[in-house]
Amino acid sequence: MSAFPCSDDVLPESVALLPLPEVADRLGLVVTRVHQMLRDHQLIAVRRDGVVSVPERFFDKEGVTRFLPGLITVMKDAKYTDEEILEWIFTEDDSLPGRPVDALHGPLAREVIRRAAADPF
């Protein structure tokens, strides 16, 4: 099995991260399944201070935010790197209002994916 992808940490220090074992606990999975989710581009991880982690905002009470894997797929298909995806979804957008990652948790989730498909940058 291949190593899982891990991005450079391009996120602001204020973005809360969950180490992979905590992600596994939260999802009720073994950590190797989380590694597979990273390989399958259902999540994106970063390395901060030597610890591989996933942004906490990628989760809600049910698990991974419903629209996140689709958003990642749309942006990967458009050839965006993981770092570019992270920068885009954690950058304030006054027209939403707020950050795309926050809009994924509400009624504007489909609008975020539409914008990503149209050309986020």
PDB file of C-alpha atoms in Angstrom:
ATOM      1  CA  MET A   1       0.000   0.000   0.000  1.00  0.00           C
ATOM      2  CA  SER A   2       1.339   3.431  -0.898  1.00  0.00           C
ATOM      3  CA  ALA A   3       1.961   6.283   1.493  1.00  0.00           C
ATOM      4  CA  PHE A   4      -0.854   8.718   1.994  1.00  0.00           C
ATOM      5  CA  PRO A   5      -0.620  12.299   0.685  1.00  0.00           C
ATOM      6  CA  CYS A   6       0.213  15.139   3.045  1.00  0.00           C
ATOM      7  CA  SER A   7       0.251  18.798   2.003  1.00  0.00           C
ATOM      8  CA  ASP A   8       2.406  21.671   3.054  1.00  0.00           C
ATOM      9  CA  ASP A   9       0.759  23.649   5.841  1.00  0.00           C
ATOM     10  CA  VAL A  10      -0.564  26.708   4.014  1.00  0.00           C
ATOM     11  CA  LEU A  11      -3.298  27.307   6.584  1.00  0.00           C
ATOM     12  CA  PRO A  12      -3.392  30.153   9.086  1.00  0.00           C
ATOM     13  CA  GLU A  13      -2.242  29.143  12.566  1.00  0.00           C
ATOM     14  CA  SER A  14      -5.788  29.827  13.779  1.00  0.00           C
ATOM     15  CA  VAL A  15      -7.146  26.832  11.824  1.00  0.00           C
ATOM     16  CA  ALA A  16      -7.673  23.997  14.309  1.00  0.00           C
ATOM     17  CA  LEU A  17      -6.282  20.640  13.224  1.00  0.00           C
ATOM     18  CA  LEU A  18      -6.983  17.072  14.325  1.00  0.00           C
ATOM     19  CA  PRO A  19      -4.154  14.516  14.272  1.00  0.00           C
ATOM     20  CA  LEU A  20      -4.993  11.406  12.236  1.00  0.00           C
ATOM     21  CA  PRO A  21      -5.617   9.180  15.291  1.00  0.00           C
ATOM     22  CA  GLU A  22      -8.236  11.705  16.493  1.00  0.00           C
ATOM     23  CA  VAL A  23      -9.798  11.763  13.019  1.00  0.00           C
ATOM     24  CA  ALA A  24     -10.029   7.973  13.149  1.00  0.00           C
ATOM     25  CA  ASP A  25     -11.646   8.108  16.604  1.00  0.00           C
ATOM     26  CA  ARG A  26     -14.115  10.757  15.517  1.00  0.00           C
ATOM     27  CA  LEU A  27     -15.127   8.704  12.480  1.00  0.00           C
ATOM     28  CA  GLY A  28     -15.090   5.363  14.310  1.00  0.00           C
ATOM     29  CA  LEU A  29     -12.450   3.984  11.936  1.00  0.00           C
ATOM     30  CA  VAL A  30      -8.970   2.549  12.160  1.00  0.00           C
ATOM     31  CA  VAL A  31      -6.257   5.033  11.231  1.00  0.00           C
ATOM     32  CA  THR A  32      -5.339   3.059   8.102  1.00  0.00           C
ATOM     33  CA  ARG A  33      -8.848   3.738   6.767  1.00  0.00           C
ATOM     34  CA  VAL A  34      -8.192   7.467   7.280  1.00  0.00           C
ATOM     35  CA  HIS A  35      -4.981   7.016   5.265  1.00  0.00           C
ATOM     36  CA  GLN A  36      -7.117   5.502   2.481  1.00  0.00           C
ATOM     37  CA  MET A  37      -9.529   8.454   2.657  1.00  0.00           C
ATOM     38  CA  LEU A  38      -6.531  10.730   2.090  1.00  0.00           C
ATOM     39  CA  ARG A  39      -5.383   8.636  -0.885  1.00  0.00           C
ATOM     40  CA  ASP A  40      -8.954   8.719  -2.263  1.00  0.00           C
ATOM     41  CA  HIS A  41      -9.053  12.536  -1.889  1.00  0.00           C
ATOM     42  CA  GLN A  42     -11.989  12.477   0.510  1.00  0.00           C
ATOM     43  CA  LEU A  43      -9.862  14.516   2.936  1.00  0.00           C
ATOM     44  CA  ILE A  44      -6.710  16.622   2.785  1.00  0.00           C
ATOM     45  CA  ALA A  45      -4.063  16.490   5.499  1.00  0.00           C
ATOM     46  CA  VAL A  46      -1.264  18.895   6.367  1.00  0.00           C
ATOM     47  CA  ARG A  47       1.891  18.498   8.414  1.00  0.00           C
ATOM     48  CA  ARG A  48       2.131  21.085  11.201  1.00  0.00           C
ATOM     49  CA  ASP A  49       4.973  20.918  13.673  1.00  0.00           C
ATOM     50  CA  GLY A  50       5.751  17.394  12.482  1.00  0.00           C
ATOM     51  CA  VAL A  51       2.218  16.075  13.075  1.00  0.00           C
ATOM     52  CA  VAL A  52       0.003  15.028  10.171  1.00  0.00           C
ATOM     53  CA  SER A  53      -3.458  16.447  10.777  1.00  0.00           C
ATOM     54  CA  VAL A  54      -6.751  17.301   9.107  1.00  0.00           C
ATOM     55  CA  PRO A  55      -8.596  20.624   9.563  1.00  0.00           C
ATOM     56  CA  GLU A  56     -11.256  20.221  12.230  1.00  0.00           C
ATOM     57  CA  ARG A  57     -13.669  22.290  10.142  1.00  0.00           C
ATOM     58  CA  PHE A  58     -13.854  19.386   7.661  1.00  0.00           C
ATOM     59  CA  PHE A  59     -16.141  17.586  10.129  1.00  0.00           C
ATOM     60  CA  ASP A  60     -19.639  17.995  11.512  1.00  0.00           C
ATOM     61  CA  LYS A  61     -21.603  15.893  13.976  1.00  0.00           C
ATOM     62  CA  GLU A  62     -22.164  13.125  11.386  1.00  0.00           C
ATOM     63  CA  GLY A  63     -18.530  12.854  10.284  1.00  0.00           C
ATOM     64  CA  VAL A  64     -16.877  14.364   7.223  1.00  0.00           C
ATOM     65  CA  THR A  65     -18.885  17.363   6.042  1.00  0.00           C
ATOM     66  CA  ARG A  66     -21.168  15.993   3.343  1.00  0.00           C
ATOM     67  CA  PHE A  67     -20.015  18.180   0.449  1.00  0.00           C
ATOM     68  CA  LEU A  68     -16.269  18.199   1.166  1.00  0.00           C
ATOM     69  CA  PRO A  69     -15.291  15.094  -0.858  1.00  0.00           C
ATOM     70  CA  GLY A  70     -17.206  16.426  -3.875  1.00  0.00           C
ATOM     71  CA  LEU A  71     -15.536  19.814  -3.580  1.00  0.00           C
ATOM     72  CA  ILE A  72     -12.098  18.221  -3.402  1.00  0.00           C
ATOM     73  CA  THR A  73     -12.907  16.074  -6.456  1.00  0.00           C
ATOM     74  CA  VAL A  74     -14.109  19.051  -8.500  1.00  0.00           C
ATOM     75  CA  MET A  75     -10.967  21.017  -7.693  1.00  0.00           C
ATOM     76  CA  LYS A  76      -8.613  18.045  -8.217  1.00  0.00           C
ATOM     77  CA  ASP A  77     -10.252  17.429 -11.615  1.00  0.00           C
ATOM     78  CA  ALA A  78      -9.477  21.068 -12.450  1.00  0.00           C
ATOM     79  CA  LYS A  79      -5.807  20.300 -11.603  1.00  0.00           C
ATOM     80  CA  TYR A  80      -5.598  22.316  -8.395  1.00  0.00           C
ATOM     81  CA  THR A  81      -3.008  21.154  -5.887  1.00  0.00           C
ATOM     82  CA  ASP A  82      -3.972  20.268  -2.339  1.00  0.00           C
ATOM     83  CA  GLU A  83      -2.300  23.475  -1.157  1.00  0.00           C
ATOM     84  CA  GLU A  84      -4.344  25.566  -3.609  1.00  0.00           C
ATOM     85  CA  ILE A  85      -7.535  23.805  -2.525  1.00  0.00           C
ATOM     86  CA  LEU A  86      -6.783  24.472   1.137  1.00  0.00           C
ATOM     87  CA  GLU A  87      -5.956  28.122   0.472  1.00  0.00           C
ATOM     88  CA  TRP A  88      -9.185  28.620  -1.483  1.00  0.00           C
ATOM     89  CA  ILE A  89     -11.538  26.972   0.984  1.00  0.00           C
ATOM     90  CA  PHE A  90     -10.013  28.750   3.998  1.00  0.00           C
ATOM     91  CA  THR A  91      -9.905  32.243   2.397  1.00  0.00           C
ATOM     92  CA  GLU A  92     -12.611  34.754   3.289  1.00  0.00           C
ATOM     93  CA  ASP A  93     -15.099  35.461   0.489  1.00  0.00           C
ATOM     94  CA  ASP A  94     -17.339  38.447   1.173  1.00  0.00           C
ATOM     95  CA  SER A  95     -19.837  37.289  -1.433  1.00  0.00           C
ATOM     96  CA  LEU A  96     -20.653  34.090   0.493  1.00  0.00           C
ATOM     97  CA  PRO A  97     -20.130  35.669   3.210  1.00  0.00           C
ATOM     98  CA  GLY A  98     -17.277  33.984   5.018  1.00  0.00           C
ATOM     99  CA  ARG A  99     -14.969  31.179   4.038  1.00  0.00           C
ATOM    100  CA  PRO A 100     -16.021  28.426   1.637  1.00  0.00           C
ATOM    101  CA  VAL A 101     -15.216  25.797   4.288  1.00  0.00           C
ATOM    102  CA  ASP A 102     -17.791  27.406   6.590  1.00  0.00           C
ATOM    103  CA  ALA A 103     -20.381  27.611   3.810  1.00  0.00           C
ATOM    104  CA  LEU A 104     -20.040  23.841   3.314  1.00  0.00           C
ATOM    105  CA  HIS A 105     -21.872  23.456   6.630  1.00  0.00           C
ATOM    106  CA  GLY A 106     -24.984  25.321   5.519  1.00  0.00           C
ATOM    107  CA  PRO A 107     -27.323  26.166   2.669  1.00  0.00           C
ATOM    108  CA  LEU A 108     -24.534  27.636   0.512  1.00  0.00           C
ATOM    109  CA  ALA A 109     -22.650  24.332   0.156  1.00  0.00           C
ATOM    110  CA  ARG A 110     -23.811  23.736  -3.417  1.00  0.00           C
ATOM    111  CA  GLU A 111     -22.878  27.317  -4.306  1.00  0.00           C
ATOM    112  CA  VAL A 112     -19.337  26.661  -3.075  1.00  0.00           C
ATOM    113  CA  ILE A 113     -19.052  23.620  -5.332  1.00  0.00           C
ATOM    114  CA  ARG A 114     -20.530  25.572  -8.261  1.00  0.00           C
ATOM    115  CA  ARG A 115     -17.935  28.307  -7.778  1.00  0.00           C
ATOM    116  CA  ALA A 116     -15.131  25.770  -7.507  1.00  0.00           C
ATOM    117  CA  ALA A 117     -16.248  24.177 -10.763  1.00  0.00           C
ATOM    118  CA  ALA A 118     -16.480  27.575 -12.462  1.00  0.00           C
ATOM    119  CA  ASP A 119     -12.888  28.544 -11.531  1.00  0.00           C
ATOM    120  CA  PRO A 120     -12.107  29.376  -7.915  1.00  0.00           C
ATOM    121  CA  PHE A 121      -8.975  31.472  -8.555  1.00  0.00           C
TER     122      PHE A 121
END
